[in-house]
mmCIF file of C-alpha atoms in Angstrom:
data_model
loop_
_atom_site.group_PDB
_atom_site.id
_atom_site.type_symbol
_atom_site.label_atom_id
_atom_site.label_comp_id
_atom_site.label_asym_id
_atom_site.label_seq_id
_atom_site.Cartn_x
_atom_site.Cartn_y
_atom_site.Cartn_z
ATOM 1 C CA MET A 177 -4.269 34.088 15.507
ATOM 2 C CA THR A 178 -3.604 30.481 16.476
ATOM 3 C CA ARG A 179 -2.981 28.166 13.553
ATOM 4 C CA HIS A 180 -3.747 24.474 13.425
ATOM 5 C CA PRO A 181 -0.598 22.569 14.479
ATOM 6 C CA THR A 182 -0.581 20.446 11.318
ATOM 7 C CA GLU A 183 0.413 23.529 9.314
ATOM 8 C CA HIS A 184 3.818 23.213 11.006
ATOM 9 C CA PRO A 185 4.270 19.473 11.641
ATOM 10 C CA GLN A 186 6.773 18.331 14.204
ATOM 11 C CA PHE A 187 9.003 15.375 13.395
ATOM 12 C CA TYR A 188 10.308 12.766 15.799
ATOM 13 C CA LEU A 189 12.958 10.031 15.644
ATOM 14 C CA THR A 190 12.412 6.509 16.929
ATOM 15 C CA ALA A 191 14.960 4.555 18.956
ATOM 16 C CA PRO A 192 16.971 1.869 17.096
ATOM 17 C CA ALA A 193 15.193 -1.475 16.644
ATOM 18 C CA ALA A 194 15.864 -4.689 14.755
ATOM 19 C CA CYS A 195 15.269 -4.330 11.015
ATOM 20 C CA PRO A 196 12.417 -6.572 9.798
ATOM 21 C CA TYR A 197 13.932 -6.897 6.315
ATOM 22 C CA LEU A 198 17.708 -7.218 6.640
ATOM 23 C CA GLU A 199 19.181 -9.537 9.237
ATOM 24 C CA GLY A 200 21.679 -7.959 11.590
ATOM 25 C CA LYS A 201 20.628 -4.414 10.743
ATOM 26 C CA GLN A 202 19.077 -1.789 13.010
ATOM 27 C CA GLU A 203 16.367 0.563 11.812
ATOM 28 C CA ARG A 204 15.280 4.028 12.872
ATOM 29 C CA LYS A 205 12.354 6.046 11.558
ATOM 30 C CA VAL A 206 11.450 9.693 11.428
ATOM 31 C CA PHE A 207 7.726 10.307 11.792
ATOM 32 C CA THR A 208 5.031 12.926 12.205
ATOM 33 C CA HIS A 209 1.275 13.007 12.761
ATOM 34 C CA LEU A 210 -1.330 13.280 10.000
ATOM 35 C CA ILE A 211 -4.293 14.926 11.686
ATOM 36 C CA GLY A 212 -6.683 17.769 11.060
ATOM 37 C CA LYS A 213 -7.841 19.545 7.930
ATOM 38 C CA HIS A 214 -4.350 19.831 6.460
ATOM 39 C CA ALA A 215 -3.655 16.085 6.710
ATOM 40 C CA PRO A 216 -4.495 15.256 3.045
ATOM 41 C CA THR A 217 -2.142 17.942 1.711
ATOM 42 C CA LEU A 218 0.592 16.950 4.143
ATOM 43 C CA ASN A 219 0.157 13.296 3.179
ATOM 44 C CA ASP A 220 0.623 14.219 -0.486
ATOM 45 C CA VAL A 221 3.776 16.216 0.203
ATOM 46 C CA LEU A 222 5.325 13.621 2.483
ATOM 47 C CA THR A 223 4.518 10.697 0.170
ATOM 48 C CA HIS A 224 6.294 12.578 -2.626
ATOM 49 C CA GLY A 225 9.241 12.800 -0.230
ATOM 50 C CA GLY A 226 9.359 9.066 0.459
ATOM 51 C CA PHE A 227 7.138 8.793 3.530
ATOM 52 C CA ARG A 228 4.572 6.058 4.107
ATOM 53 C CA ARG A 229 1.348 6.233 6.102
ATOM 54 C CA SER A 230 0.286 4.000 8.990
ATOM 55 C CA GLN A 231 -2.995 5.133 10.582
ATOM 56 C CA ASN A 232 -2.448 8.835 11.401
ATOM 57 C CA ILE A 233 1.355 8.577 11.283
ATOM 58 C CA ALA A 234 3.627 9.355 8.322
ATOM 59 C CA TYR A 235 7.089 7.808 8.563
ATOM 60 C CA ARG A 236 10.218 7.091 6.577
ATOM 61 C CA PRO A 237 13.496 5.264 7.318
ATOM 62 C CA ALA A 238 16.240 7.297 8.969
ATOM 63 C CA CYS A 239 18.902 4.622 9.414
ATOM 64 C CA GLU A 240 22.423 5.886 10.086
ATOM 65 C CA ASP A 241 24.429 3.364 8.049
ATOM 66 C CA CYS A 242 21.949 1.895 5.549
ATOM 67 C CA ARG A 243 20.064 3.223 2.508
ATOM 68 C CA ALA A 244 18.553 -0.075 1.332
ATOM 69 C CA CYS A 245 14.932 1.142 1.566
ATOM 70 C CA VAL A 246 13.983 2.887 -1.676
ATOM 71 C CA SER A 247 10.592 4.478 -2.361
ATOM 72 C CA VAL A 248 9.024 3.079 -5.536
ATOM 73 C CA ARG A 249 6.198 4.300 -7.742
ATOM 74 C CA VAL A 250 4.924 2.792 -11.017
ATOM 75 C CA CYS A 251 4.611 5.055 -14.064
ATOM 76 C CA VAL A 252 1.028 4.296 -15.036
ATOM 77 C CA ALA A 253 0.783 5.847 -18.517
ATOM 78 C CA GLU A 254 3.850 3.964 -19.760
ATOM 79 C CA PHE A 255 3.175 0.716 -17.928
ATOM 80 C CA LYS A 256 4.515 -2.334 -19.759
ATOM 81 C CA TRP A 257 2.295 -5.382 -19.868
ATOM 82 C CA THR A 258 4.708 -8.305 -20.047
ATOM 83 C CA LYS A 259 3.414 -11.718 -21.119
ATOM 84 C CA SER A 260 3.498 -12.880 -17.521
ATOM 85 C CA LEU A 261 1.535 -9.883 -16.245
ATOM 86 C CA LYS A 262 -0.999 -10.165 -19.082
ATOM 87 C CA ARG A 263 -1.533 -13.798 -18.114
ATOM 88 C CA GLN A 264 -2.043 -12.861 -14.451
ATOM 89 C CA TRP A 265 -4.529 -10.149 -15.416
ATOM 90 C CA LYS A 266 -6.482 -12.500 -17.670
ATOM 91 C CA LEU A 267 -6.644 -15.160 -14.952
ATOM 92 C CA GLY A 268 -8.174 -12.596 -12.615
ATOM 93 C CA GLN A 269 -10.984 -11.394 -14.853
ATOM 94 C CA ASP A 270 -13.539 -13.260 -12.738
ATOM 95 C CA ILE A 271 -12.439 -11.243 -9.687
ATOM 96 C CA LEU A 272 -13.896 -7.824 -8.960
ATOM 97 C CA GLY A 273 -12.495 -5.138 -6.677
ATOM 98 C CA ALA A 274 -15.176 -2.975 -5.080
ATOM 99 C CA ARG A 275 -14.396 0.406 -3.551
ATOM 100 C CA LEU A 276 -15.940 0.663 -0.085
ATOM 101 C CA PRO A 277 -15.837 3.114 2.845
ATOM 102 C CA THR A 278 -13.118 2.621 5.443
ATOM 103 C CA SER A 279 -15.168 0.325 7.663
ATOM 104 C CA PRO A 280 -13.583 -2.840 9.088
ATOM 105 C CA SER A 281 -15.424 -6.161 9.240
ATOM 106 C CA SER A 282 -14.946 -9.492 10.972
ATOM 107 C CA GLU A 283 -14.550 -11.125 7.552
ATOM 108 C CA GLN A 284 -11.675 -8.794 6.738
ATOM 109 C CA TYR A 285 -10.031 -9.456 10.096
ATOM 110 C CA ASP A 286 -10.260 -13.245 9.677
ATOM 111 C CA LEU A 287 -8.612 -13.007 6.249
ATOM 112 C CA PHE A 288 -5.985 -10.623 7.654
ATOM 113 C CA LYS A 289 -5.035 -13.088 10.402
ATOM 114 C CA SER A 290 -4.934 -16.009 7.972
ATOM 115 C CA TYR A 291 -2.656 -14.052 5.635
ATOM 116 C CA LEU A 292 -0.264 -13.076 8.423
ATOM 117 C CA ALA A 293 -0.100 -16.620 9.789
ATOM 118 C CA THR A 294 0.916 -17.942 6.370
ATOM 119 C CA ARG A 295 3.040 -15.154 4.893
ATOM 120 C CA HIS A 296 4.373 -13.163 7.871
ATOM 121 C CA GLU A 297 4.372 -15.577 10.793
ATOM 122 C CA ASN A 298 7.094 -13.738 12.695
ATOM 123 C CA GLY A 299 6.112 -10.228 11.640
ATOM 124 C CA GLY A 300 5.282 -7.375 13.942
ATOM 125 C CA MET A 301 1.570 -7.383 13.018
ATOM 126 C CA THR A 302 0.753 -10.961 14.034
ATOM 127 C CA ASP A 303 -0.460 -9.936 17.499
ATOM 128 C CA MET A 304 -2.899 -7.306 16.244
ATOM 129 C CA SER A 305 -6.313 -7.565 17.878
ATOM 130 C CA VAL A 306 -9.674 -6.816 16.289
ATOM 131 C CA LEU A 307 -9.443 -3.317 17.768
ATOM 132 C CA ASP A 308 -5.926 -2.848 16.358
ATOM 133 C CA TYR A 309 -7.154 -3.887 12.923
ATOM 134 C CA ALA A 310 -10.147 -1.544 13.156
ATOM 135 C CA MET A 311 -7.802 1.329 14.006
ATOM 136 C CA MET A 312 -5.589 0.497 11.007
ATOM 137 C CA ILE A 313 -8.603 0.849 8.725
ATOM 138 C CA GLU A 314 -10.532 3.674 10.384
ATOM 139 C CA ASP A 315 -7.864 5.917 11.896
ATOM 140 C CA THR A 316 -7.235 8.226 8.967
ATOM 141 C CA HIS A 317 -7.602 11.933 8.229
ATOM 142 C CA VAL A 318 -6.791 11.566 4.514
ATOM 143 C CA ASP A 319 -8.630 10.382 1.389
ATOM 144 C CA THR A 320 -8.605 6.635 1.989
ATOM 145 C CA MET A 321 -10.524 3.737 0.508
ATOM 146 C CA VAL A 322 -10.925 0.025 1.115
ATOM 147 C CA LEU A 323 -11.018 -2.267 -1.912
ATOM 148 C CA GLU A 324 -12.558 -5.683 -1.351
ATOM 149 C CA TYR A 325 -11.877 -8.394 -3.940
ATOM 150 C CA ARG A 326 -14.386 -11.179 -4.531
ATOM 151 C CA SER A 327 -15.421 -13.411 -7.413
ATOM 152 C CA LYS A 328 -17.926 -11.859 -9.809
ATOM 153 C CA GLY A 329 -21.548 -12.885 -9.348
ATOM 154 C CA PRO A 330 -24.586 -12.762 -11.658
ATOM 155 C CA ASP A 331 -25.539 -9.286 -10.370
ATOM 156 C CA SER A 332 -22.042 -7.788 -10.263
ATOM 157 C CA PHE A 333 -22.476 -5.909 -13.545
ATOM 158 C CA ILE A 334 -25.292 -3.992 -11.806
ATOM 159 C CA THR A 335 -24.011 -3.675 -8.245
ATOM 160 C CA GLY A 336 -20.291 -3.371 -9.005
ATOM 161 C CA ILE A 337 -19.654 -5.727 -6.087
ATOM 162 C CA GLY A 338 -18.429 -9.305 -6.203
ATOM 163 C CA GLN A 339 -20.009 -12.229 -4.415
ATOM 164 C CA GLY A 340 -18.749 -15.184 -2.456
ATOM 165 C CA PRO A 341 -15.892 -15.346 0.041
ATOM 166 C CA LEU A 342 -13.554 -12.416 0.521
ATOM 167 C CA LEU A 343 -10.348 -13.014 -1.472
ATOM 168 C CA GLY A 344 -8.332 -9.858 -0.865
ATOM 169 C CA VAL A 345 -8.360 -6.404 0.695
ATOM 170 C CA ALA A 346 -6.375 -3.265 -0.126
ATOM 171 C CA LEU A 347 -6.209 -0.147 2.022
ATOM 172 C CA THR A 348 -5.350 2.652 -0.403
ATOM 173 C CA ASP A 349 -4.863 6.422 -0.237
ATOM 174 C CA GLN A 350 -5.807 8.615 -3.169
ATOM 175 C CA LEU A 351 -3.209 11.341 -3.665
ATOM 176 C CA CYS A 352 -3.146 14.318 -6.016
ATOM 177 C CA ASP A 353 -0.942 12.343 -8.428
ATOM 178 C CA GLY A 354 -1.659 8.699 -7.752
ATOM 179 C CA LEU A 355 -2.849 5.816 -5.634
ATOM 180 C CA SER A 356 -0.739 4.794 -2.660
ATOM 181 C CA MET A 357 -1.134 1.173 -1.567
ATOM 182 C CA VAL A 358 -0.907 1.489 2.213
ATOM 183 C CA TYR A 359 -1.450 -2.191 3.018
ATOM 184 C CA SER A 360 -2.927 -5.206 1.267
ATOM 185 C CA PHE A 361 -3.570 -8.846 2.123
ATOM 186 C CA TYR A 362 -5.264 -11.795 0.469
ATOM 187 C CA ASP A 363 -6.298 -15.440 0.746
ATOM 188 C CA PRO A 364 -3.005 -17.359 0.891
ATOM 189 C CA ASP A 365 -4.697 -20.598 -0.160
ATOM 190 C CA PHE A 366 -6.396 -19.263 -3.298
ATOM 191 C CA ASP A 367 -5.194 -21.275 -6.323
ATOM 192 C CA GLY A 368 -4.653 -20.373 -9.923
ATOM 193 C CA ILE A 369 -3.678 -16.716 -9.678
ATOM 194 C CA GLY A 370 -1.220 -14.521 -7.813
ATOM 195 C CA LEU A 371 -3.700 -12.351 -5.935
ATOM 196 C CA GLY A 372 -1.030 -9.919 -4.766
ATOM 197 C CA THR A 373 0.086 -9.288 -8.345
ATOM 198 C CA TYR A 374 -3.498 -8.999 -9.547
ATOM 199 C CA MET A 375 -4.329 -6.385 -6.904
ATOM 200 C CA ILE A 376 -1.376 -4.215 -7.951
ATOM 201 C CA LEU A 377 -2.408 -4.515 -11.604
ATOM 202 C CA ASP A 378 -5.935 -3.530 -10.623
ATOM 203 C CA HIS A 379 -4.576 -0.388 -8.956
ATOM 204 C CA ILE A 380 -2.586 0.458 -12.093
ATOM 205 C CA VAL A 381 -5.713 0.143 -14.233
ATOM 206 C CA ARG A 382 -7.723 2.212 -11.728
ATOM 207 C CA ALA A 383 -5.078 4.942 -11.751
ATOM 208 C CA GLN A 384 -5.148 4.982 -15.569
ATOM 209 C CA LYS A 385 -8.927 5.439 -15.554
ATOM 210 C CA LEU A 386 -8.655 8.237 -12.987
ATOM 211 C CA GLY A 387 -5.956 9.992 -15.005
ATOM 212 C CA LEU A 388 -3.429 9.629 -12.184
ATOM 213 C CA PRO A 389 0.217 9.172 -13.230
ATOM 214 C CA TYR A 390 1.497 6.927 -10.424
ATOM 215 C CA VAL A 391 0.844 3.959 -8.173
ATOM 216 C CA TYR A 392 2.993 4.120 -5.049
ATOM 217 C CA LEU A 393 4.175 0.703 -3.843
ATOM 218 C CA GLY A 394 6.063 1.741 -0.725
ATOM 219 C CA TYR A 395 9.634 0.601 -0.202
ATOM 220 C CA TRP A 396 11.727 -1.759 -2.258
ATOM 221 C CA VAL A 397 14.489 -3.103 -0.026
ATOM 222 C CA ASP A 398 17.630 -4.131 -1.868
ATOM 223 C CA GLY A 399 18.672 -7.527 -0.515
ATOM 224 C CA SER A 400 15.268 -8.503 0.906
ATOM 225 C CA PRO A 401 13.536 -11.423 -0.898
ATOM 226 C CA LYS A 402 10.193 -10.194 0.471
ATOM 227 C CA MET A 403 10.413 -7.106 -1.732
ATOM 228 C CA THR A 404 11.626 -8.494 -5.063
ATOM 229 C CA TYR A 405 8.099 -8.647 -6.520
ATOM 230 C CA LYS A 406 7.915 -4.845 -6.715
ATOM 231 C CA VAL A 407 10.471 -4.592 -9.520
ATOM 232 C CA ARG A 408 8.140 -6.487 -11.904
ATOM 233 C CA PHE A 409 5.993 -3.421 -12.515
ATOM 234 C CA LYS A 410 7.819 -1.189 -14.999
ATOM 235 C CA PRO A 411 8.682 1.472 -15.807
ATOM 236 C CA GLN A 412 8.939 2.817 -12.311
ATOM 237 C CA GLU A 413 10.618 5.661 -10.514
ATOM 238 C CA HIS A 414 12.874 5.357 -7.464
ATOM 239 C CA LEU A 415 13.441 8.183 -5.030
ATOM 240 C CA GLY A 416 17.108 9.047 -4.560
ATOM 241 C CA PRO A 417 19.188 11.952 -3.238
ATOM 242 C CA ASP A 418 18.410 13.966 -6.399
ATOM 243 C CA GLY A 419 14.699 13.214 -6.449
ATOM 244 C CA TRP A 420 12.610 10.702 -8.395
ATOM 245 C CA ALA A 421 14.426 8.979 -11.269
ATOM 246 C CA LYS A 422 13.002 6.537 -13.805
ATOM 247 C CA VAL A 423 14.146 2.903 -13.686
ATOM 248 C CA ASP A 424 13.121 0.785 -16.683
#
């Protein structure tokens, strides 16, 4: 009997490349494919082991002389609402996140390009075409959702969908024990609220309502200013050599 190859995933190692987070460092990644009927289960297992998803690839750092990348997940049930986070949440109460199928749109792509041009001008995603973006959204064999954030309209309490211009987008996987924020972007010119912070808070509230214990935020990179925002959401657990450990 021939079994589906995803029951026994094969792992590969990338060649060294310049690290996007720490100057002067080289990065390597170990990766495997997430395809077929076993992809959701494999995605759960690998995420618990510190992997991240990009389209149908699961990867994690495998750098020889650096351990700066640390997997982070927020402990939802014990989440601490600081004064600052409460203020951010209150400021965003006129914004509604609507769960949609994984279908890309030109409006999403325009916002994506605007976000990259402002926040990640020299990043590796700046040259992504419309087709590349569509693949990022659609190419998945796991339980994935798109959350679109817009201002509430007069009919939002009925439709559950905001109105007006698109303010933010989150591509999110639903795991057996949490929500994993695969990628998110937002209007860099929107005033009055930190949309990135609000979107994470929205995921924490969603996970609470779903009875899921964690929100996975990807990697916190010690020494990278780009990643300092992740430590605001406490308590959280970091993945180390002995497994997940709480950091308060």
